[in-house]
PDB file of N, CA and C in Angstrom:
ATOM      1  N   MET A1402     -23.254 -54.190   4.308  1.00  0.00           N
ATOM      2  CA  MET A1402     -21.573 -54.684   4.088  1.00  0.00           C
ATOM      3  C   MET A1402     -20.558 -54.479   5.169  1.00  0.00           C
ATOM      4  N   ASN A1403     -20.383 -55.002   5.586  1.00  0.00           N
ATOM      5  CA  ASN A1403     -19.120 -54.424   6.476  1.00  0.00           C
ATOM      6  C   ASN A1403     -17.863 -54.928   5.782  1.00  0.00           C
ATOM      7  N   GLU A1404     -17.159 -53.834   5.318  1.00  0.00           N
ATOM      8  CA  GLU A1404     -15.809 -54.158   4.818  1.00  0.00           C
ATOM      9  C   GLU A1404     -14.653 -53.642   5.885  1.00  0.00           C
ATOM     10  N   THR A1405     -13.472 -54.655   6.175  1.00  0.00           N
ATOM     11  CA  THR A1405     -12.499 -53.901   6.866  1.00  0.00           C
ATOM     12  C   THR A1405     -11.410 -53.382   5.972  1.00  0.00           C
ATOM     13  N   ARG A1406     -11.227 -52.242   6.459  1.00  0.00           N
ATOM     14  CA  ARG A1406     -10.103 -51.952   5.177  1.00  0.00           C
ATOM     15  C   ARG A1406      -8.628 -51.509   6.363  1.00  0.00           C
ATOM     16  N   ALA A1407      -7.657 -51.912   5.540  1.00  0.00           N
ATOM     17  CA  ALA A1407      -6.164 -52.116   6.361  1.00  0.00           C
ATOM     18  C   ALA A1407      -6.171 -50.343   6.246  1.00  0.00           C
ATOM     19  N   VAL A1408      -5.589 -50.187   7.327  1.00  0.00           N
ATOM     20  CA  VAL A1408      -5.313 -48.987   7.877  1.00  0.00           C
ATOM     21  C   VAL A1408      -3.735 -49.167   7.887  1.00  0.00           C
ATOM     22  N   THR A1409      -3.311 -47.855   6.780  1.00  0.00           N
ATOM     23  CA  THR A1409      -1.493 -48.101   7.176  1.00  0.00           C
ATOM     24  C   THR A1409      -1.044 -47.087   7.611  1.00  0.00           C
ATOM     25  N   ARG A1410      -0.319 -46.581   8.545  1.00  0.00           N
ATOM     26  CA  ARG A1410       0.343 -46.056   9.148  1.00  0.00           C
ATOM     27  C   ARG A1410       0.896 -44.945   8.188  1.00  0.00           C
ATOM     28  N   GLN A1411       1.132 -43.582   8.232  1.00  0.00           N
ATOM     29  CA  GLN A1411       1.750 -43.011   7.265  1.00  0.00           C
ATOM     30  C   GLN A1411       2.596 -41.628   8.414  1.00  0.00           C
ATOM     31  N   ARG A1412       3.538 -41.486   7.601  1.00  0.00           N
ATOM     32  CA  ARG A1412       4.104 -40.177   8.489  1.00  0.00           C
ATOM     33  C   ARG A1412       3.798 -39.057   8.611  1.00  0.00           C
ATOM     34  N   PRO A1413       3.308 -38.473   9.674  1.00  0.00           N
ATOM     35  CA  PRO A1413       2.677 -36.846   9.292  1.00  0.00           C
ATOM     36  C   PRO A1413       3.438 -36.250   8.515  1.00  0.00           C
ATOM     37  N   GLU A1414       2.971 -34.876   7.734  1.00  0.00           N
ATOM     38  CA  GLU A1414       3.508 -34.103   6.985  1.00  0.00           C
ATOM     39  C   GLU A1414       3.044 -33.086   7.239  1.00  0.00           C
ATOM     40  N   GLY A1415       3.951 -32.373   6.468  1.00  0.00           N
ATOM     41  CA  GLY A1415       3.037 -30.543   6.810  1.00  0.00           C
ATOM     42  C   GLY A1415       4.436 -29.779   7.590  1.00  0.00           C
ATOM     43  N   ALA A1416       3.717 -28.535   7.740  1.00  0.00           N
ATOM     44  CA  ALA A1416       4.882 -27.667   8.162  1.00  0.00           C
ATOM     45  C   ALA A1416       5.128 -28.121   9.817  1.00  0.00           C
ATOM     46  N   SER A1417       3.856 -28.485  10.393  1.00  0.00           N
ATOM     47  CA  SER A1417       3.999 -28.960  12.107  1.00  0.00           C
ATOM     48  C   SER A1417       4.582 -30.145  12.126  1.00  0.00           C
ATOM     49  N   HIS A1418       4.895 -31.230  11.453  1.00  0.00           N
ATOM     50  CA  HIS A1418       6.155 -32.199  11.355  1.00  0.00           C
ATOM     51  C   HIS A1418       7.276 -31.491  10.727  1.00  0.00           C
ATOM     52  N   ARG A1419       7.626 -30.751   9.717  1.00  0.00           N
ATOM     53  CA  ARG A1419       9.231 -30.240   9.610  1.00  0.00           C
ATOM     54  C   ARG A1419       9.468 -29.477  11.190  1.00  0.00           C
ATOM     55  N   VAL A1420       8.620 -28.779  11.801  1.00  0.00           N
ATOM     56  CA  VAL A1420       9.003 -28.144  12.883  1.00  0.00           C
ATOM     57  C   VAL A1420       9.540 -28.983  13.863  1.00  0.00           C
ATOM     58  N   GLY A1421       8.357 -29.837  14.260  1.00  0.00           N
ATOM     59  CA  GLY A1421       8.836 -30.899  15.167  1.00  0.00           C
ATOM     60  C   GLY A1421       9.934 -31.527  14.946  1.00  0.00           C
ATOM     61  N   ALA A1422      10.224 -31.836  14.061  1.00  0.00           N
ATOM     62  CA  ALA A1422      11.972 -32.641  13.690  1.00  0.00           C
ATOM     63  C   ALA A1422      12.915 -31.676  13.602  1.00  0.00           C
ATOM     64  N   ALA A1423      12.836 -30.691  13.309  1.00  0.00           N
ATOM     65  CA  ALA A1423      13.810 -29.534  13.451  1.00  0.00           C
ATOM     66  C   ALA A1423      14.382 -29.479  15.071  1.00  0.00           C
ATOM     67  N   VAL A1424      13.282 -29.157  15.915  1.00  0.00           N
ATOM     68  CA  VAL A1424      13.237 -29.293  17.306  1.00  0.00           C
ATOM     69  C   VAL A1424      13.845 -30.347  17.826  1.00  0.00           C
ATOM     70  N   CYS A1425      13.373 -31.576  17.423  1.00  0.00           N
ATOM     71  CA  CYS A1425      13.822 -32.784  17.792  1.00  0.00           C
ATOM     72  C   CYS A1425      15.412 -33.283  17.904  1.00  0.00           C
ATOM     73  N   THR A1426      15.868 -32.480  16.405  1.00  0.00           N
ATOM     74  CA  THR A1426      17.511 -32.581  16.160  1.00  0.00           C
ATOM     75  C   THR A1426      18.047 -32.119  17.201  1.00  0.00           C
ATOM     76  N   LEU A1427      17.541 -30.959  17.846  1.00  0.00           N
ATOM     77  CA  LEU A1427      18.583 -30.121  18.674  1.00  0.00           C
ATOM     78  C   LEU A1427      18.810 -31.369  19.521  1.00  0.00           C
ATOM     79  N   PHE A1428      18.636 -31.758  20.141  1.00  0.00           N
ATOM     80  CA  PHE A1428      18.678 -32.530  21.250  1.00  0.00           C
ATOM     81  C   PHE A1428      20.141 -33.476  21.155  1.00  0.00           C
ATOM     82  N   PRO A1429      19.529 -34.480  20.420  1.00  0.00           N
ATOM     83  CA  PRO A1429      20.679 -35.425  20.092  1.00  0.00           C
ATOM     84  C   PRO A1429      22.015 -34.580  19.332  1.00  0.00           C
ATOM     85  N   THR A1430      21.781 -33.703  18.834  1.00  0.00           N
ATOM     86  CA  THR A1430      22.648 -33.136  18.009  1.00  0.00           C
ATOM     87  C   THR A1430      23.940 -32.623  19.265  1.00  0.00           C
ATOM     88  N   LEU A1431      23.412 -31.802  20.162  1.00  0.00           N
ATOM     89  CA  LEU A1431      23.729 -31.228  21.438  1.00  0.00           C
ATOM     90  C   LEU A1431      24.743 -32.563  22.084  1.00  0.00           C
ATOM     91  N   GLY A1432      23.934 -33.509  22.489  1.00  0.00           N
ATOM     92  CA  GLY A1432      24.433 -34.802  23.074  1.00  0.00           C
ATOM     93  C   GLY A1432      25.576 -35.496  22.215  1.00  0.00           C
ATOM     94  N   ASN A1433      25.386 -35.301  21.206  1.00  0.00           N
ATOM     95  CA  ASN A1433      26.212 -36.020  19.940  1.00  0.00           C
ATOM     96  C   ASN A1433      27.804 -35.079  20.173  1.00  0.00           C
ATOM     97  N   LEU A1434      27.353 -33.629  20.203  1.00  0.00           N
ATOM     98  CA  LEU A1434      28.518 -32.351  20.471  1.00  0.00           C
ATOM     99  C   LEU A1434      29.465 -33.137  21.744  1.00  0.00           C
ATOM    100  N   ALA A1435      28.624 -33.032  22.537  1.00  0.00           N
ATOM    101  CA  ALA A1435      29.247 -32.599  24.203  1.00  0.00           C
ATOM    102  C   ALA A1435      29.713 -34.565  24.198  1.00  0.00           C
ATOM    103  N   THR A1436      29.369 -35.418  23.494  1.00  0.00           N
ATOM    104  CA  THR A1436      29.793 -36.858  23.567  1.00  0.00           C
ATOM    105  C   THR A1436      31.623 -36.610  22.818  1.00  0.00           C
ATOM    106  N   SER A1437      31.206 -36.289  21.607  1.00  0.00           N
ATOM    107  CA  SER A1437      32.337 -35.880  21.066  1.00  0.00           C
ATOM    108  C   SER A1437      33.687 -35.262  21.755  1.00  0.00           C
ATOM    109  N   TYR A1438      33.380 -34.498  22.482  1.00  0.00           N
ATOM    110  CA  TYR A1438      34.096 -33.326  22.961  1.00  0.00           C
ATOM    111  C   TYR A1438      34.652 -34.393  24.238  1.00  0.00           C
ATOM    112  N   LEU A1439      33.824 -34.974  24.879  1.00  0.00           N
ATOM    113  CA  LEU A1439      34.593 -35.866  25.838  1.00  0.00           C
ATOM    114  C   LEU A1439      35.289 -36.921  25.625  1.00  0.00           C
ATOM    115  N   LEU A1440      34.741 -37.652  24.493  1.00  0.00           N
ATOM    116  CA  LEU A1440      36.173 -38.563  23.706  1.00  0.00           C
ATOM    117  C   LEU A1440      37.549 -38.029  23.250  1.00  0.00           C
ATOM    118  N   LEU A1441      37.464 -36.881  22.375  1.00  0.00           N
ATOM    119  CA  LEU A1441      38.506 -35.991  22.626  1.00  0.00           C
ATOM    120  C   LEU A1441      39.409 -35.706  23.854  1.00  0.00           C
ATOM    121  N   LEU A1442      38.712 -35.532  24.475  1.00  0.00           N
ATOM    122  CA  LEU A1442      39.518 -35.161  25.998  1.00  0.00           C
ATOM    123  C   LEU A1442      40.262 -36.695  26.384  1.00  0.00           C
ATOM    124  N   ALA A1443      39.394 -37.488  26.347  1.00  0.00           N
ATOM    125  CA  ALA A1443      39.560 -38.966  26.878  1.00  0.00           C
ATOM    126  C   ALA A1443      40.831 -39.340  25.946  1.00  0.00           C
ATOM    127  N   TYR A1444      40.772 -39.368  24.617  1.00  0.00           N
ATOM    128  CA  TYR A1444      41.801 -39.835  23.523  1.00  0.00           C
ATOM    129  C   TYR A1444      43.275 -38.934  23.607  1.00  0.00           C
ATOM    130  N   ALA A1445      42.950 -37.604  23.851  1.00  0.00           N
ATOM    131  CA  ALA A1445      44.234 -36.773  23.719  1.00  0.00           C
ATOM    132  C   ALA A1445      44.761 -36.745  25.329  1.00  0.00           C
ATOM    133  N   ALA A1446      44.547 -37.423  26.372  1.00  0.00           N
ATOM    134  CA  ALA A1446      45.278 -37.597  27.456  1.00  0.00           C
ATOM    135  C   ALA A1446      45.964 -38.741  27.448  1.00  0.00           C
ATOM    136  N   GLU A1447      47.547 -38.344  27.640  1.00  0.00           N
ATOM    137  CA  GLU A1447      48.663 -39.637  27.362  1.00  0.00           C
ATOM    138  C   GLU A1447      49.356 -39.236  28.476  1.00  0.00           C
ATOM    139  N   PRO A1448      49.716 -40.367  29.631  1.00  0.00           N
ATOM    140  CA  PRO A1448      50.623 -39.762  30.588  1.00  0.00           C
ATOM    141  C   PRO A1448      51.679 -39.215  30.374  1.00  0.00           C
ATOM    142  N   ALA A1449      52.300 -38.527  31.351  1.00  0.00           N
ATOM    143  CA  ALA A1449      53.724 -38.204  31.163  1.00  0.00           C
ATOM    144  C   ALA A1449      55.037 -38.981  31.435  1.00  0.00           C
ATOM    145  N   GLY A1450      54.616 -39.945  32.449  1.00  0.00           N
ATOM    146  CA  GLY A1450      55.806 -40.636  32.558  1.00  0.00           C
ATOM    147  C   GLY A1450      54.879 -41.570  33.487  1.00  0.00           C
ATOM    148  N   PRO A1451      55.963 -42.423  34.216  1.00  0.00           N
ATOM    149  CA  PRO A1451      55.193 -43.783  34.787  1.00  0.00           C
ATOM    150  C   PRO A1451      54.608 -42.995  36.376  1.00  0.00           C
ATOM    151  N   TRP A1452      54.928 -41.889  36.723  1.00  0.00           N
ATOM    152  CA  TRP A1452      54.575 -41.237  37.554  1.00  0.00           C
ATOM    153  C   TRP A1452      53.091 -40.582  37.683  1.00  0.00           C
ATOM    154  N   ASP A1453      52.764 -40.464  36.488  1.00  0.00           N
ATOM    155  CA  ASP A1453      51.433 -39.635  35.959  1.00  0.00           C
ATOM    156  C   ASP A1453      50.208 -40.459  35.864  1.00  0.00           C
ATOM    157  N   SER A1454      49.723 -41.062  37.305  1.00  0.00           N
ATOM    158  CA  SER A1454      48.428 -41.695  37.221  1.00  0.00           C
ATOM    159  C   SER A1454      46.932 -40.866  37.436  1.00  0.00           C
ATOM    160  N   GLU A1455      47.410 -39.771  37.133  1.00  0.00           N
ATOM    161  CA  GLU A1455      46.150 -38.783  37.454  1.00  0.00           C
ATOM    162  C   GLU A1455      45.814 -38.342  36.009  1.00  0.00           C
ATOM    163  N   THR A1456      46.412 -38.495  35.040  1.00  0.00           N
ATOM    164  CA  THR A1456      46.200 -38.428  33.614  1.00  0.00           C
ATOM    165  C   THR A1456      45.632 -39.574  33.223  1.00  0.00           C
ATOM    166  N   VAL A1457      46.009 -40.875  34.017  1.00  0.00           N
ATOM    167  CA  VAL A1457      45.496 -42.262  33.567  1.00  0.00           C
ATOM    168  C   VAL A1457      43.665 -42.076  33.919  1.00  0.00           C
ATOM    169  N   ALA A1458      43.351 -41.494  35.138  1.00  0.00           N
ATOM    170  CA  ALA A1458      42.374 -41.215  35.735  1.00  0.00           C
ATOM    171  C   ALA A1458      41.546 -40.782  35.417  1.00  0.00           C
ATOM    172  N   HIS A1459      41.978 -39.098  34.564  1.00  0.00           N
ATOM    173  CA  HIS A1459      41.397 -38.222  34.201  1.00  0.00           C
ATOM    174  C   HIS A1459      40.639 -38.696  32.674  1.00  0.00           C
ATOM    175  N   SER A1460      41.490 -39.396  31.848  1.00  0.00           N
ATOM    176  CA  SER A1460      41.130 -40.300  30.626  1.00  0.00           C
ATOM    177  C   SER A1460      40.075 -41.135  30.684  1.00  0.00           C
ATOM    178  N   GLY A1461      40.142 -41.869  31.591  1.00  0.00           N
ATOM    179  CA  GLY A1461      38.979 -42.896  32.183  1.00  0.00           C
ATOM    180  C   GLY A1461      37.460 -42.180  32.638  1.00  0.00           C
ATOM    181  N   PHE A1462      37.853 -41.060  33.733  1.00  0.00           N
ATOM    182  CA  PHE A1462      36.735 -40.649  33.930  1.00  0.00           C
ATOM    183  C   PHE A1462      35.895 -39.941  32.612  1.00  0.00           C
ATOM    184  N   ALA A1463      36.940 -38.835  31.730  1.00  0.00           N
ATOM    185  CA  ALA A1463      36.030 -38.338  30.367  1.00  0.00           C
ATOM    186  C   ALA A1463      35.560 -39.702  29.485  1.00  0.00           C
ATOM    187  N   ALA A1464      36.062 -40.920  29.358  1.00  0.00           N
ATOM    188  CA  ALA A1464      35.477 -42.041  29.016  1.00  0.00           C
ATOM    189  C   ALA A1464      34.133 -42.369  29.581  1.00  0.00           C
ATOM    190  N   GLY A1465      34.237 -42.390  30.630  1.00  0.00           N
ATOM    191  CA  GLY A1465      32.927 -43.071  31.164  1.00  0.00           C
ATOM    192  C   GLY A1465      32.000 -42.072  31.110  1.00  0.00           C
ATOM    193  N   LEU A1466      32.123 -40.993  31.460  1.00  0.00           N
ATOM    194  CA  LEU A1466      31.384 -40.142  31.146  1.00  0.00           C
ATOM    195  C   LEU A1466      30.758 -39.664  29.621  1.00  0.00           C
ATOM    196  N   ALA A1467      31.525 -40.300  28.852  1.00  0.00           N
ATOM    197  CA  ALA A1467      31.134 -40.183  27.408  1.00  0.00           C
ATOM    198  C   ALA A1467      30.318 -41.215  26.957  1.00  0.00           C
ATOM    199  N   LEU A1468      30.543 -42.379  27.312  1.00  0.00           N
ATOM    200  CA  LEU A1468      29.949 -43.725  27.453  1.00  0.00           C
ATOM    201  C   LEU A1468      28.174 -43.225  28.189  1.00  0.00           C
ATOM    202  N   ALA A1469      28.420 -42.539  29.438  1.00  0.00           N
ATOM    203  CA  ALA A1469      26.940 -42.200  30.003  1.00  0.00           C
ATOM    204  C   ALA A1469      26.068 -41.343  28.938  1.00  0.00           C
ATOM    205  N   LEU A1470      26.701 -40.528  28.522  1.00  0.00           N
ATOM    206  CA  LEU A1470      26.122 -39.348  27.863  1.00  0.00           C
ATOM    207  C   LEU A1470      25.810 -40.107  26.233  1.00  0.00           C
ATOM    208  N   ALA A1471      26.466 -40.937  25.794  1.00  0.00           N
ATOM    209  CA  ALA A1471      26.148 -41.525  24.427  1.00  0.00           C
ATOM    210  C   ALA A1471      24.884 -42.794  24.791  1.00  0.00           C
ATOM    211  N   VAL A1472      24.529 -42.970  25.806  1.00  0.00           N
ATOM    212  CA  VAL A1472      23.524 -44.322  26.132  1.00  0.00           C
ATOM    213  C   VAL A1472      22.479 -43.076  26.470  1.00  0.00           C
ATOM    214  N   VAL A1473      22.475 -41.941  27.063  1.00  0.00           N
ATOM    215  CA  VAL A1473      21.481 -41.127  27.180  1.00  0.00           C
ATOM    216  C   VAL A1473      21.164 -40.759  25.765  1.00  0.00           C
ATOM    217  N   THR A1474      22.019 -39.988  25.027  1.00  0.00           N
ATOM    218  CA  THR A1474      21.815 -39.557  23.786  1.00  0.00           C
ATOM    219  C   THR A1474      21.038 -40.612  22.964  1.00  0.00           C
ATOM    220  N   ALA A1475      21.403 -41.902  22.956  1.00  0.00           N
ATOM    221  CA  ALA A1475      20.886 -43.156  22.248  1.00  0.00           C
ATOM    222  C   ALA A1475      19.500 -43.345  22.905  1.00  0.00           C
ATOM    223  N   LEU A1476      19.054 -43.279  24.149  1.00  0.00           N
ATOM    224  CA  LEU A1476      17.545 -43.241  24.584  1.00  0.00           C
ATOM    225  C   LEU A1476      16.509 -42.053  24.305  1.00  0.00           C
ATOM    226  N   LEU A1477      17.215 -41.105  24.227  1.00  0.00           N
ATOM    227  CA  LEU A1477      16.486 -39.650  23.528  1.00  0.00           C
ATOM    228  C   LEU A1477      16.313 -40.241  22.365  1.00  0.00           C
ATOM    229  N   THR A1478      17.197 -40.241  21.827  1.00  0.00           N
ATOM    230  CA  THR A1478      16.704 -40.636  20.009  1.00  0.00           C
ATOM    231  C   THR A1478      16.061 -41.629  19.917  1.00  0.00           C
ATOM    232  N   TRP A1479      15.928 -42.584  20.632  1.00  0.00           N
ATOM    233  CA  TRP A1479      14.755 -43.484  20.382  1.00  0.00           C
ATOM    234  C   TRP A1479      13.611 -43.211  20.658  1.00  0.00           C
ATOM    235  N   VAL A1480      13.399 -42.208  21.654  1.00  0.00           N
ATOM    236  CA  VAL A1480      11.992 -41.662  21.860  1.00  0.00           C
ATOM    237  C   VAL A1480      11.668 -40.869  21.105  1.00  0.00           C
ATOM    238  N   PHE A1481      12.647 -40.389  20.065  1.00  0.00           N
ATOM    239  CA  PHE A1481      12.339 -39.197  18.957  1.00  0.00           C
ATOM    240  C   PHE A1481      11.967 -40.539  17.699  1.00  0.00           C
ATOM    241  N   VAL A1482      12.622 -41.194  17.377  1.00  0.00           N
ATOM    242  CA  VAL A1482      12.114 -42.196  16.491  1.00  0.00           C
ATOM    243  C   VAL A1482      11.260 -42.986  16.785  1.00  0.00           C
ATOM    244  N   LYS A1483      10.853 -43.408  18.029  1.00  0.00           N
ATOM    245  CA  LYS A1483       9.083 -44.006  18.209  1.00  0.00           C
ATOM    246  C   LYS A1483       8.519 -42.869  17.838  1.00  0.00           C
ATOM    247  N   ALA A1484       8.201 -41.762  18.100  1.00  0.00           N
ATOM    248  CA  ALA A1484       7.457 -40.762  17.686  1.00  0.00           C
ATOM    249  C   ALA A1484       7.404 -40.202  16.278  1.00  0.00           C
ATOM    250  N   GLU A1485       8.416 -41.044  15.466  1.00  0.00           N
ATOM    251  CA  GLU A1485       8.502 -40.491  14.198  1.00  0.00           C
ATOM    252  C   GLU A1485       8.671 -39.111  14.037  1.00  0.00           C
ATOM    253  N   TRP A1486       9.492 -38.681  14.808  1.00  0.00           N
ATOM    254  CA  TRP A1486      10.117 -36.758  14.548  1.00  0.00           C
ATOM    255  C   TRP A1486      11.424 -37.296  13.702  1.00  0.00           C
ATOM    256  N   LEU A1487      11.837 -38.364  14.376  1.00  0.00           N
ATOM    257  CA  LEU A1487      13.687 -38.453  13.570  1.00  0.00           C
ATOM    258  C   LEU A1487      13.784 -40.072  12.853  1.00  0.00           C
ATOM    259  N   ARG A1488      14.797 -40.192  11.879  1.00  0.00           N
ATOM    260  CA  ARG A1488      14.620 -41.759  11.450  1.00  0.00           C
ATOM    261  C   ARG A1488      15.741 -42.334  12.033  1.00  0.00           C
ATOM    262  N   ARG A1489      15.510 -43.495  11.716  1.00  0.00           N
ATOM    263  CA  ARG A1489      16.430 -44.705  12.573  1.00  0.00           C
ATOM    264  C   ARG A1489      18.086 -44.063  12.406  1.00  0.00           C
ATOM    265  N   TRP A1490      18.806 -43.860  11.401  1.00  0.00           N
ATOM    266  CA  TRP A1490      20.396 -43.807  10.706  1.00  0.00           C
ATOM    267  C   TRP A1490      20.483 -42.562  12.219  1.00  0.00           C
ATOM    268  N   TRP A1491      19.475 -41.904  12.886  1.00  0.00           N
ATOM    269  CA  TRP A1491      20.105 -41.078  13.968  1.00  0.00           C
ATOM    270  C   TRP A1491      20.680 -42.082  14.954  1.00  0.00           C
ATOM    271  N   PHE A1492      20.488 -43.262  15.141  1.00  0.00           N
ATOM    272  CA  PHE A1492      21.277 -43.957  16.261  1.00  0.00           C
ATOM    273  C   PHE A1492      22.936 -44.197  16.194  1.00  0.00           C
ATOM    274  N   THR A1493      23.021 -43.775  14.760  1.00  0.00           N
ATOM    275  CA  THR A1493      24.769 -44.223  14.272  1.00  0.00           C
ATOM    276  C   THR A1493      25.768 -43.620  15.251  1.00  0.00           C
ATOM    277  N   LEU A1494      25.431 -42.596  15.271  1.00  0.00           N
ATOM    278  CA  LEU A1494      26.636 -41.680  16.080  1.00  0.00           C
ATOM    279  C   LEU A1494      26.441 -42.021  17.615  1.00  0.00           C
ATOM    280  N   PRO A1495      25.724 -42.143  18.358  1.00  0.00           N
ATOM    281  CA  PRO A1495      25.416 -43.075  19.599  1.00  0.00           C
ATOM    282  C   PRO A1495      26.188 -44.092  20.044  1.00  0.00           C
ATOM    283  N   ALA A1496      25.799 -44.444  18.865  1.00  0.00           N
ATOM    284  CA  ALA A1496      26.478 -46.162  19.033  1.00  0.00           C
ATOM    285  C   ALA A1496      28.045 -46.164  18.775  1.00  0.00           C
ATOM    286  N   LEU A1497      28.562 -45.177  17.382  1.00  0.00           N
ATOM    287  CA  LEU A1497      29.878 -45.372  17.548  1.00  0.00           C
ATOM    288  C   LEU A1497      30.552 -44.207  18.434  1.00  0.00           C
ATOM    289  N   PHE A1498      30.297 -43.915  18.958  1.00  0.00           N
ATOM    290  CA  PHE A1498      30.704 -43.207  19.939  1.00  0.00           C
ATOM    291  C   PHE A1498      30.873 -44.122  21.232  1.00  0.00           C
ATOM    292  N   ALA A1499      29.793 -44.929  21.732  1.00  0.00           N
ATOM    293  CA  ALA A1499      29.572 -46.038  22.904  1.00  0.00           C
ATOM    294  C   ALA A1499      30.480 -46.630  22.830  1.00  0.00           C
ATOM    295  N   LEU A1500      30.753 -47.168  21.433  1.00  0.00           N
ATOM    296  CA  LEU A1500      32.088 -48.305  21.000  1.00  0.00           C
ATOM    297  C   LEU A1500      33.369 -47.472  21.289  1.00  0.00           C
ATOM    298  N   ALA A1501      33.623 -46.305  20.644  1.00  0.00           N
ATOM    299  CA  ALA A1501      34.688 -45.490  21.037  1.00  0.00           C
ATOM    300  C   ALA A1501      35.011 -45.417  22.521  1.00  0.00           C
ATOM    301  N   ALA A1502      34.302 -45.077  23.247  1.00  0.00           N
ATOM    302  CA  ALA A1502      34.301 -45.051  24.713  1.00  0.00           C
ATOM    303  C   ALA A1502      34.914 -46.577  25.068  1.00  0.00           C
ATOM    304  N   VAL A1503      34.049 -47.440  25.062  1.00  0.00           N
ATOM    305  CA  VAL A1503      34.694 -48.709  25.603  1.00  0.00           C
ATOM    306  C   VAL A1503      35.773 -49.090  25.231  1.00  0.00           C
ATOM    307  N   LEU A1504      36.001 -48.709  24.242  1.00  0.00           N
ATOM    308  CA  LEU A1504      37.478 -48.965  23.598  1.00  0.00           C
ATOM    309  C   LEU A1504      38.759 -48.374  24.184  1.00  0.00           C
ATOM    310  N   ARG A1505      37.972 -47.077  24.349  1.00  0.00           N
ATOM    311  CA  ARG A1505      39.064 -46.505  25.364  1.00  0.00           C
ATOM    312  C   ARG A1505      39.083 -46.676  26.922  1.00  0.00           C
ATOM    313  N   LEU A1506      38.012 -47.358  27.464  1.00  0.00           N
ATOM    314  CA  LEU A1506      38.389 -47.786  28.913  1.00  0.00           C
ATOM    315  C   LEU A1506      38.751 -49.015  28.849  1.00  0.00           C
ATOM    316  N   THR A1507      39.002 -49.640  27.548  1.00  0.00           N
ATOM    317  CA  THR A1507      39.216 -51.018  27.821  1.00  0.00           C
ATOM    318  C   THR A1507      40.797 -51.144  27.252  1.00  0.00           C
ATOM    319  N   LEU A1508      40.590 -51.660  25.891  1.00  0.00           N
ATOM    320  CA  LEU A1508      41.650 -52.064  24.945  1.00  0.00           C
ATOM    321  C   LEU A1508      42.496 -50.887  24.532  1.00  0.00           C
ATOM    322  N   LEU A1509      42.560 -49.755  24.487  1.00  0.00           N
ATOM    323  CA  LEU A1509      43.004 -48.586  24.456  1.00  0.00           C
ATOM    324  C   LEU A1509      43.185 -47.496  25.384  1.00  0.00           C
ATOM    325  N   ALA A1510      43.095 -48.185  26.403  1.00  0.00           N
ATOM    326  CA  ALA A1510      43.184 -47.184  27.695  1.00  0.00           C
ATOM    327  C   ALA A1510      45.002 -47.142  28.133  1.00  0.00           C
ATOM    328  N   PRO A1511      45.103 -45.636  28.200  1.00  0.00           N
ATOM    329  CA  PRO A1511      46.736 -45.393  28.590  1.00  0.00           C
ATOM    330  C   PRO A1511      47.354 -46.355  29.516  1.00  0.00           C
ATOM    331  N   ASP A1512      48.605 -46.553  29.223  1.00  0.00           N
ATOM    332  CA  ASP A1512      49.824 -47.535  30.251  1.00  0.00           C
ATOM    333  C   ASP A1512      50.375 -46.610  30.828  1.00  0.00           C
ATOM    334  N   LEU A1513      50.853 -46.985  32.189  1.00  0.00           N
ATOM    335  CA  LEU A1513      51.590 -45.960  33.024  1.00  0.00           C
ATOM    336  C   LEU A1513      53.530 -46.575  32.594  1.00  0.00           C
TER     337      LEU A1513
END
């Protein structure tokens, strides 16, 4: 009698899973902290007057770098979610940071 059983995938449990999840939270957390710092710099930069084009350039550079770092953090998070070390809600912060960086680069860019 050949019976086929449905094999359900379950999340690994135990001490090794907890240690792996703790280690995998370190990299997205560091990426999110660095991205938030760059966004803080981008949003804090306001030109002193119409002659201060350097501040506008620095704000754009910080927002662009924050966008790139948010994408890298999201990709790294995707790898850890696929490996089932992290849950899907870890995508929230990189997505919000990417949105904030795009807004600073486009609609909320400082004017001279």
